[in-house]
XYZ file of C-alpha atoms in Angstrom:
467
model
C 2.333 20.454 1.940
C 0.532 19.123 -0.933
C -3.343 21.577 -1.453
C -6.333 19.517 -1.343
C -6.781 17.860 -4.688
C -9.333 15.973 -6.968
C -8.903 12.277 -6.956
C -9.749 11.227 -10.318
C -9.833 7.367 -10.210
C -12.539 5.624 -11.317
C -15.486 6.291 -14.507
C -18.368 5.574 -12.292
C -20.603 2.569 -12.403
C -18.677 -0.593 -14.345
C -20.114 -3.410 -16.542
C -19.373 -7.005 -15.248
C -17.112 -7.574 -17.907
C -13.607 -6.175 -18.530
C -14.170 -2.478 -20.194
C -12.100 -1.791 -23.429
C -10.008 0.799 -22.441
C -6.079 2.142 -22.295
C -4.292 -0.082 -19.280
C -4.927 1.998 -15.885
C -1.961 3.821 -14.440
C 0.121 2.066 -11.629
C 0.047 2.951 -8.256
C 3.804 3.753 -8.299
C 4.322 1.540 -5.389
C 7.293 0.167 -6.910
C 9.368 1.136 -9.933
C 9.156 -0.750 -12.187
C 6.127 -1.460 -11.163
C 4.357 -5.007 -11.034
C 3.165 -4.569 -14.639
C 6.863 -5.567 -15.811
C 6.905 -8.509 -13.304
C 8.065 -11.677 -15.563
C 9.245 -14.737 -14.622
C 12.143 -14.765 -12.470
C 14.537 -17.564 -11.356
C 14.730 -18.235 -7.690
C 18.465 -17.819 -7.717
C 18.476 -14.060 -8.426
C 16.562 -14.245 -5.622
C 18.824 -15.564 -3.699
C 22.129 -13.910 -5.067
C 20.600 -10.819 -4.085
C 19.727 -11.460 -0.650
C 23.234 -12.438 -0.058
C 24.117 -9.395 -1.946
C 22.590 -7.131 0.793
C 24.863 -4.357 1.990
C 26.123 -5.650 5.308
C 25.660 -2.585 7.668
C 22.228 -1.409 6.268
C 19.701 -1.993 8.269
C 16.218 -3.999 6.151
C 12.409 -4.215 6.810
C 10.493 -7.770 6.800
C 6.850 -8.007 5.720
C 4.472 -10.984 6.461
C 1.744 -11.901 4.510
C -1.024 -13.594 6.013
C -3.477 -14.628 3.195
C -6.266 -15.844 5.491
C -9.724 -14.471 6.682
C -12.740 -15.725 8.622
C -14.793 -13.953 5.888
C -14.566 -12.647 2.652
C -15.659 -9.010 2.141
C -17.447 -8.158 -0.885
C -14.936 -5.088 -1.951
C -12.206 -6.560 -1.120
C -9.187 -6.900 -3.833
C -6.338 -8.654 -2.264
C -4.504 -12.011 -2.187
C -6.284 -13.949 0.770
C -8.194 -17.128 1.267
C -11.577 -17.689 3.330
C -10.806 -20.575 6.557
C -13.422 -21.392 8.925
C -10.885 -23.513 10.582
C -7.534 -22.853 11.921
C -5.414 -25.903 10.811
C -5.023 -24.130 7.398
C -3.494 -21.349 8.964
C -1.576 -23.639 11.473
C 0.115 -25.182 8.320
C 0.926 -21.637 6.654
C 2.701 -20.293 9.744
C 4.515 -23.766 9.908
C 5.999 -22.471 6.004
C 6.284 -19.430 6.732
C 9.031 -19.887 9.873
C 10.445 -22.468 7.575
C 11.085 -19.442 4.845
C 12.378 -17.265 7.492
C 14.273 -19.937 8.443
C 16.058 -20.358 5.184
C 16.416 -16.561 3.784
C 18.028 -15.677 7.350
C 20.326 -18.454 6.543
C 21.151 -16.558 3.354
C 21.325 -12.847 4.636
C 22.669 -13.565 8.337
C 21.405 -11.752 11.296
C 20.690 -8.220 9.772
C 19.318 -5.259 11.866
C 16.108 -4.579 11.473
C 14.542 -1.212 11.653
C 10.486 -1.751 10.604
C 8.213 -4.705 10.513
C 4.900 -5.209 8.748
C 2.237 -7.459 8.983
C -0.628 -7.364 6.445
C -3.028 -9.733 4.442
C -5.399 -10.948 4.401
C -6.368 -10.284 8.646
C -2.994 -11.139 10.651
C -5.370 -10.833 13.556
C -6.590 -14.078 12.137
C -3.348 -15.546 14.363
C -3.945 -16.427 17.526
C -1.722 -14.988 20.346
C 0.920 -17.994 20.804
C 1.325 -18.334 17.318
C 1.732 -14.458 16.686
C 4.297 -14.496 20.056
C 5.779 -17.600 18.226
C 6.494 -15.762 15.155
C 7.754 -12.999 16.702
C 10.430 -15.098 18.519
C 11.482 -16.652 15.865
C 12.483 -13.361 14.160
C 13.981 -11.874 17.220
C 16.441 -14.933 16.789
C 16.936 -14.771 13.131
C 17.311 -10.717 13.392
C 18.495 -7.839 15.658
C 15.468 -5.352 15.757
C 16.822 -2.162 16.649
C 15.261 -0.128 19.193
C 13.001 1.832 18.252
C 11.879 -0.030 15.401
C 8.054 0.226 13.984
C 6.491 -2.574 13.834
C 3.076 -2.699 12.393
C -0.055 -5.413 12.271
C -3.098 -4.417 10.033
C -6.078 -4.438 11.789
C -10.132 -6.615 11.280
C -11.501 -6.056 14.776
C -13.456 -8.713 13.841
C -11.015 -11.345 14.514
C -9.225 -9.391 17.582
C -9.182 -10.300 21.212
C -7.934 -8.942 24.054
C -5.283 -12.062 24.277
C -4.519 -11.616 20.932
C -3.483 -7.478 21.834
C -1.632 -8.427 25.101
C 0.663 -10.388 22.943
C 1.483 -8.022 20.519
C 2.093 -5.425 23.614
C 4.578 -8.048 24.882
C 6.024 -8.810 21.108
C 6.849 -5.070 21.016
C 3.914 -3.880 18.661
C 3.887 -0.220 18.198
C 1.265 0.446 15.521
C -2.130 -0.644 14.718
C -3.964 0.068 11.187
C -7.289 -0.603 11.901
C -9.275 -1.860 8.383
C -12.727 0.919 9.343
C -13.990 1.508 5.614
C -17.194 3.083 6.407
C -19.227 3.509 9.826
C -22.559 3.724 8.078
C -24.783 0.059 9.008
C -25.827 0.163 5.467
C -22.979 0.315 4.099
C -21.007 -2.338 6.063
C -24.108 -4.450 4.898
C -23.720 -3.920 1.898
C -20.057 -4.708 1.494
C -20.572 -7.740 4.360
C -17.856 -6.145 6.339
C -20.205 -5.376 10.094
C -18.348 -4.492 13.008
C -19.860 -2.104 15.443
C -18.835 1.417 17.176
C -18.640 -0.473 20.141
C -16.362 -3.182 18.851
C -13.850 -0.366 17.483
C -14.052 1.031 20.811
C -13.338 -2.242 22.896
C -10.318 -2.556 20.551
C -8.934 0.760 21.026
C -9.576 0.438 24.602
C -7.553 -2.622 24.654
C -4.682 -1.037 22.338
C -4.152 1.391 24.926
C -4.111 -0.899 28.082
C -0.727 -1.996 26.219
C 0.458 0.686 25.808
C -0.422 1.064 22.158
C -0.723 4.062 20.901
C -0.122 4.909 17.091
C -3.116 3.834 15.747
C -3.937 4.289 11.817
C -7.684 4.473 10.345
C -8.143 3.110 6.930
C -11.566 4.126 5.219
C -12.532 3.494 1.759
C -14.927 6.146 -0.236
C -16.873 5.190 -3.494
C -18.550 2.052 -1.669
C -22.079 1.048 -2.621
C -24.593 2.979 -1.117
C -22.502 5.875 0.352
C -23.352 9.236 0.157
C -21.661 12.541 0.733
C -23.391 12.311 4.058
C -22.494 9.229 5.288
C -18.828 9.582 4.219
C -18.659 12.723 5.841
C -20.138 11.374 9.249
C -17.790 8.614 8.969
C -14.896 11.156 8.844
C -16.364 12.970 12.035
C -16.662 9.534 13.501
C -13.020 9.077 12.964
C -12.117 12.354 13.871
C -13.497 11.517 17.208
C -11.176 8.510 17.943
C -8.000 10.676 16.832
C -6.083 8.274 14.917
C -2.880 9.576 14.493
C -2.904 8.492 10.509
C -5.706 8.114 8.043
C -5.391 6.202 4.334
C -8.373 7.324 2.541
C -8.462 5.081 -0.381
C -11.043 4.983 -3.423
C -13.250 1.505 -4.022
C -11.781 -0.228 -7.257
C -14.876 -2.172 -8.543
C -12.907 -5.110 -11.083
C -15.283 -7.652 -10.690
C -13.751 -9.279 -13.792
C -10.575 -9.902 -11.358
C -12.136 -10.635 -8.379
C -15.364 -12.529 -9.265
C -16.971 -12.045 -5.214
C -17.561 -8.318 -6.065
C -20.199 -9.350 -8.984
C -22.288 -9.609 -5.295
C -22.136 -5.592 -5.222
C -24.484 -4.453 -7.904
C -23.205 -1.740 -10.122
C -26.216 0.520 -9.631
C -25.541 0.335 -6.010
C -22.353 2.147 -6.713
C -21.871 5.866 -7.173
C -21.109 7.985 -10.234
C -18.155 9.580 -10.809
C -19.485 12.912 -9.962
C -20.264 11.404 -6.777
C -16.798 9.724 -6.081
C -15.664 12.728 -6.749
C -17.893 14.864 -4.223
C -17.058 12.250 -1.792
C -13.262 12.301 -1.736
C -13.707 16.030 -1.639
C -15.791 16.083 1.174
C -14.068 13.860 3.132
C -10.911 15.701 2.524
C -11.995 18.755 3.377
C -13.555 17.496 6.658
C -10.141 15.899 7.707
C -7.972 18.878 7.220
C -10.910 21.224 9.164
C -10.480 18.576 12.430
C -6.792 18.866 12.550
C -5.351 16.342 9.819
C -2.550 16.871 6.829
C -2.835 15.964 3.656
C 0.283 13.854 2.504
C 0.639 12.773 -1.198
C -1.973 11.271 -3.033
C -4.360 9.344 -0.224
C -3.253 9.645 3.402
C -3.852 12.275 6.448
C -1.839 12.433 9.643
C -1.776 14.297 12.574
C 1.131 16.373 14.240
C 3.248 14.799 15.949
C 2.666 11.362 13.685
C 6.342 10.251 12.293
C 4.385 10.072 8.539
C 4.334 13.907 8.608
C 7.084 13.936 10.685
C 9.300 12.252 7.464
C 7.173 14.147 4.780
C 9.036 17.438 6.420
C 12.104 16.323 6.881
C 12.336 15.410 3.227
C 12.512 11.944 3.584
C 8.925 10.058 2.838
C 9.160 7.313 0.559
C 6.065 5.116 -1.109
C 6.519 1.189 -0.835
C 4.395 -1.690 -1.844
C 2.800 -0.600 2.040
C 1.673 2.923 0.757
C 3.224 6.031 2.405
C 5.994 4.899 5.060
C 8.725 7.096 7.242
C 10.794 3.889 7.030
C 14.021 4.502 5.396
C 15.533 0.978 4.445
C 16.966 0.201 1.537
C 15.710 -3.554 1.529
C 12.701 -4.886 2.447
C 12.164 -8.778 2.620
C 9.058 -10.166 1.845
C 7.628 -13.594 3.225
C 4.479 -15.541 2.886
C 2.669 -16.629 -0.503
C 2.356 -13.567 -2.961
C 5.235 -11.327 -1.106
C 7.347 -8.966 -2.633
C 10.385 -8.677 -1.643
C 12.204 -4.840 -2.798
C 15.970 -5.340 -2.832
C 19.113 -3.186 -4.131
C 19.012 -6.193 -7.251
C 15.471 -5.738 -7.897
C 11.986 -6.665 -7.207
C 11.261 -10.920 -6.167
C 7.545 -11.790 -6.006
C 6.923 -14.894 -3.882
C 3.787 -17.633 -5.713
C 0.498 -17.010 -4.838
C -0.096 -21.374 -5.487
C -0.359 -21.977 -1.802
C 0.379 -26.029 -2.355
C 3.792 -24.622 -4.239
C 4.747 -22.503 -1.388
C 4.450 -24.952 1.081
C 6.374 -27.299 -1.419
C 9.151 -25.018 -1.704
C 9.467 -23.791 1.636
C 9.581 -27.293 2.841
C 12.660 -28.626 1.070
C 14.618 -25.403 1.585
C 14.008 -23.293 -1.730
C 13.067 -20.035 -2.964
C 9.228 -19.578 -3.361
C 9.745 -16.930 -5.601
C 8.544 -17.184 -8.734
C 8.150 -13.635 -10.546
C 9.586 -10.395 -10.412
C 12.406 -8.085 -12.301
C 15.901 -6.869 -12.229
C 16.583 -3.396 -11.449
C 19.236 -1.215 -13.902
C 20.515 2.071 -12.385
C 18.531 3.826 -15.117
C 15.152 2.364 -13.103
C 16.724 3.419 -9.763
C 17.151 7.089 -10.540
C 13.608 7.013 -12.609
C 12.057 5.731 -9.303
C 13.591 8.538 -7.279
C 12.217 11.098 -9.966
C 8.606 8.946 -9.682
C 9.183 8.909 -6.188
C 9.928 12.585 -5.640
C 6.513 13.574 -7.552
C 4.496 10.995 -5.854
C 5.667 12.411 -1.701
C 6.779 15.756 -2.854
C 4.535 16.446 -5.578
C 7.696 18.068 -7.603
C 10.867 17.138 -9.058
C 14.178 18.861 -10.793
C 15.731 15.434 -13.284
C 18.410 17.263 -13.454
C 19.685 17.935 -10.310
C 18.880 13.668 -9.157
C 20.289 12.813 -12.458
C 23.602 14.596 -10.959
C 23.328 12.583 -7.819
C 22.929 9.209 -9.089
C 26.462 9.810 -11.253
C 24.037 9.403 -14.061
C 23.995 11.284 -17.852
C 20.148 10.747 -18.748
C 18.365 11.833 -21.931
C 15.443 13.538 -20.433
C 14.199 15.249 -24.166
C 11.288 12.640 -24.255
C 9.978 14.251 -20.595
C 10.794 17.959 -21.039
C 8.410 17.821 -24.048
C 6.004 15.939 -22.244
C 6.587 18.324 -19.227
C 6.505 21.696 -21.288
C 2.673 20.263 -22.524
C 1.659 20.289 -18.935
C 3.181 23.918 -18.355
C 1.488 25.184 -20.905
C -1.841 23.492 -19.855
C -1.043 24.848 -16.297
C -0.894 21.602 -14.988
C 2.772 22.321 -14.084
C 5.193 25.187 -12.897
C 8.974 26.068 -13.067
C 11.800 27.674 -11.254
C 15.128 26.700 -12.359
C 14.859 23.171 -13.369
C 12.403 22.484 -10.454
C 8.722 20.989 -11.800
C 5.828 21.662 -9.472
C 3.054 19.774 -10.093
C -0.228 22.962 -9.639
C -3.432 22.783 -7.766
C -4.993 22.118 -11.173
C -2.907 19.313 -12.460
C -2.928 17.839 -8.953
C -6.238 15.795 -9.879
C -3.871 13.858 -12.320
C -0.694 13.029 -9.985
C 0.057 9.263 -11.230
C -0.892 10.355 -15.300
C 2.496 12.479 -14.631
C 4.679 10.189 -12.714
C 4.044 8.237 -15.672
C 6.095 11.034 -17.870
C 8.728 9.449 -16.552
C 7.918 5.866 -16.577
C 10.333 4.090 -19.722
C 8.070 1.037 -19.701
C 4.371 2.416 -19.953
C 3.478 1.996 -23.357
C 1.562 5.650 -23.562
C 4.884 7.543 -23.336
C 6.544 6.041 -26.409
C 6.526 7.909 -29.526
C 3.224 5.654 -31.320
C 1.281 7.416 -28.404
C 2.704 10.698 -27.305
C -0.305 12.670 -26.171
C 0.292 12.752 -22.650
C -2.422 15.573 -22.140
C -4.800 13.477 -22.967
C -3.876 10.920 -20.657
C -3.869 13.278 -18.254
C -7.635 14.450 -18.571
C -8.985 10.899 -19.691
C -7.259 7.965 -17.768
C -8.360 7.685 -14.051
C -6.476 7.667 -11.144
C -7.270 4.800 -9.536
């Protein structure tokens, strides 16, 4: 298990403008990552879903790009309806793309299913069962399969969790950020201690019982205090998993979070204290740390993987699931398959376009060598594991790889300490665990830092943030 760590991510308070700075480090989420997404045809696409092996099972992910309101922090693909026919429409394009790519793949098992946004609560409980149907007829979902809906419980119902307790829903993340009034003010994200309780109380009238937590620290106005509390708060409920996850303020990307004031936010120092604290206060009630940002509690089949070896990090996070393929569907998707990575367009008048006369929405994404395959196990391995031996993966893949660029690179961090060795086993330390992603990136053949014009991967290290 992984020691508690620093979680270097952001510089502190931001201008309103784009800094000038080195490009921040990927989330190693994928490999390659979305930074070498190009332009990608939609039959590649398509070959490679036909390509799938034919006894493996696959995961499906939904995206639901719709809210009833926008938060101010937020950073992901959705869109703000105060009516439903816009999301009446979607779903009608999305069962048409399910439609179509089952068409393509047959009916494949199916052993974990994810539904994210955006809210998916924003569907209400016929349309969610109808969904649901339709993929029980396009695909054999194996017993014991997870399947997942994140969480506003702003936009839940107690209709809305009966049908997911009769559609088979096994886990809940529940989108909590901070408990502190001032806070959720402040970020326009308010939902009460008694809401979360009415919608735990309904989770487990269903039967519903793994329930995740997802808090953010390095939100404006929080304090060591109030992210602690908010910890002991959660500690209360006993979520069986917790993704702890710092604030990226890029208002320059996403225009709505010019509305949070950059004095509001805390310094680094602070972000800092914060992660620390919260840390701390998770592993003293009973939690685990697990790679770079999540907690979990015995028992929970996170921790359960992370022991037995066989964690992996997906475009989801952290995730016990162990499929090879996982199919994405909805406008901005990413699908992760054996042939590489398909992206689907976030131009929502496109996707309903394409999805209505029987093509593939995708429009970006990247092929995947067997030279990025074993790199993403090495990435992999350092990002669950926190340690890695090239050599001995190199071996398994059948591959011959050059690794002198990242044994220098590597024997800089041993001698800063950063790093230790037995056999030709790298161990990331306690003191270079602050800098996790700045050495996954050792490895990473596309990030422009790690060629020879710009070598100094120490510097890196102490200089470009986390987050």
């Amino acid at each position: 298990m992984t020691a508690l760590r620093k979680n270097s991510d952001f510089t502190g308070q931001k201008p309103q403008v784009a800094p000038a700075r080195q490009p921040r480090l990927p989330r190693y989420t994928s490999y390659p990552t979305a930074l070498q997404f190009g332009e990608l045809d939609g039959r590649d696409h398509m070959a490679w879903l036909g390509d799938l092996p034919a006894e493996d099972p696959v995961s499906l992910y939904f995206h639901i790009p719709f809210c009833d309101q926008l938060c101010w922090f937020c950073g992901c693909y959705t869109h703000i309806s105060n009516k439903y026919e816009p999301v009446k429409k979607y779903l009608e394009s999305l069962l048409k793309e399910l439609a179509w790519t089952s068409s393509l793949t047959g009916r494949r098992k199916v052993s974990h299913i994810h539904f994210g946004g955006g809210s998916p609560t924003i569907l209400e409980a016929e349309d969610f069962e109808r969904l649901m149907s339709v993929v029980q007829e396009a695909y054999e979902i194996l017993p014991g399969a997870e399947i997942a809906v994140e969480v506003d419980p702003r936009t839940l119902s107690r209709d809305k969790v009966n049908a997911y307790g009769r559609c088979g829903v096994n886990r809940v993340s529940m989108g909590i950020q901070d408990f502190d009034e001032k806070v959720q003010k402040t970020i326009n994200r308010i939902q009460s201690t008694e809401l979360i309780e009415s919608c735990l109380r309904w989770f487990k009238t269903v039967g519903i019982r793994n329930i995740n937590f997802d808090l953010i620290y390095g939100l404006p106005n929080q304090t060591e205090a109030t992210i602690r509390q908010t910890v002991l708060q959660t500690a209360f409920y006993k979520p069986s998993r917790i993704a702890l996850f710092g604030y990226a303020h890029v208002p320059w990307m996403k225009k709505h979070q010019a509305l949070i004031g950059a004095e509001m936010l805390p310094d680094q120092a602070q972000r800092q204290a914060m992660f620390d604290i919260a840390s701390r206060t998770l592993v003293d009630c009973g939690y685990q740390a697990i790679g770079l940002d999540h907690f979990a509690l015995p028992g929970d089949t996170l921790l359960d993987a992370h022991d037995r070896g066989t964690l992996r990090r997906n475009f989801q996070g952290y995730t016990a699931d162990n499929a090879d393929s996982l199919i994405g569907f909805g406008a901005s998707a990413i699908s992760s398959l054996p042939g590489g990575y398909a992206q689907n367009t976030t131009d929502m008048k496109a996707y309903h376009q394409q999805t209505g006369v029987g093509e593939s929405p995708v429009v970006r994404g990247v092929k995947v060598t067997a030279a990025d395959q074993l790199v993403r196990q090495l990435i992999s391995d350092l990002m669950c594991y926190q340690q890695v031996d090239p050599e001995a993966r190199a071996r398994e893949f059948g591959q011959s790889y050059d690794f002198k660029r990242e044994y220098a690179a590597l024997g800089e961090l041993l001698d800063a300490g950063y790093m230790e060795v037995k056999g030709s086993c790298f161990r990331i330390t306690e003191a270079g665990s602050p800098y996790l992603r700045a050495i996954c990136s050792v490895f990473d053949r596309y990030l422009p830092a790690n060629f020879e014009k710009n070598p100094d991967i120490l510097h890196r290290c102490l200089h470009e943030s986390e987050g």
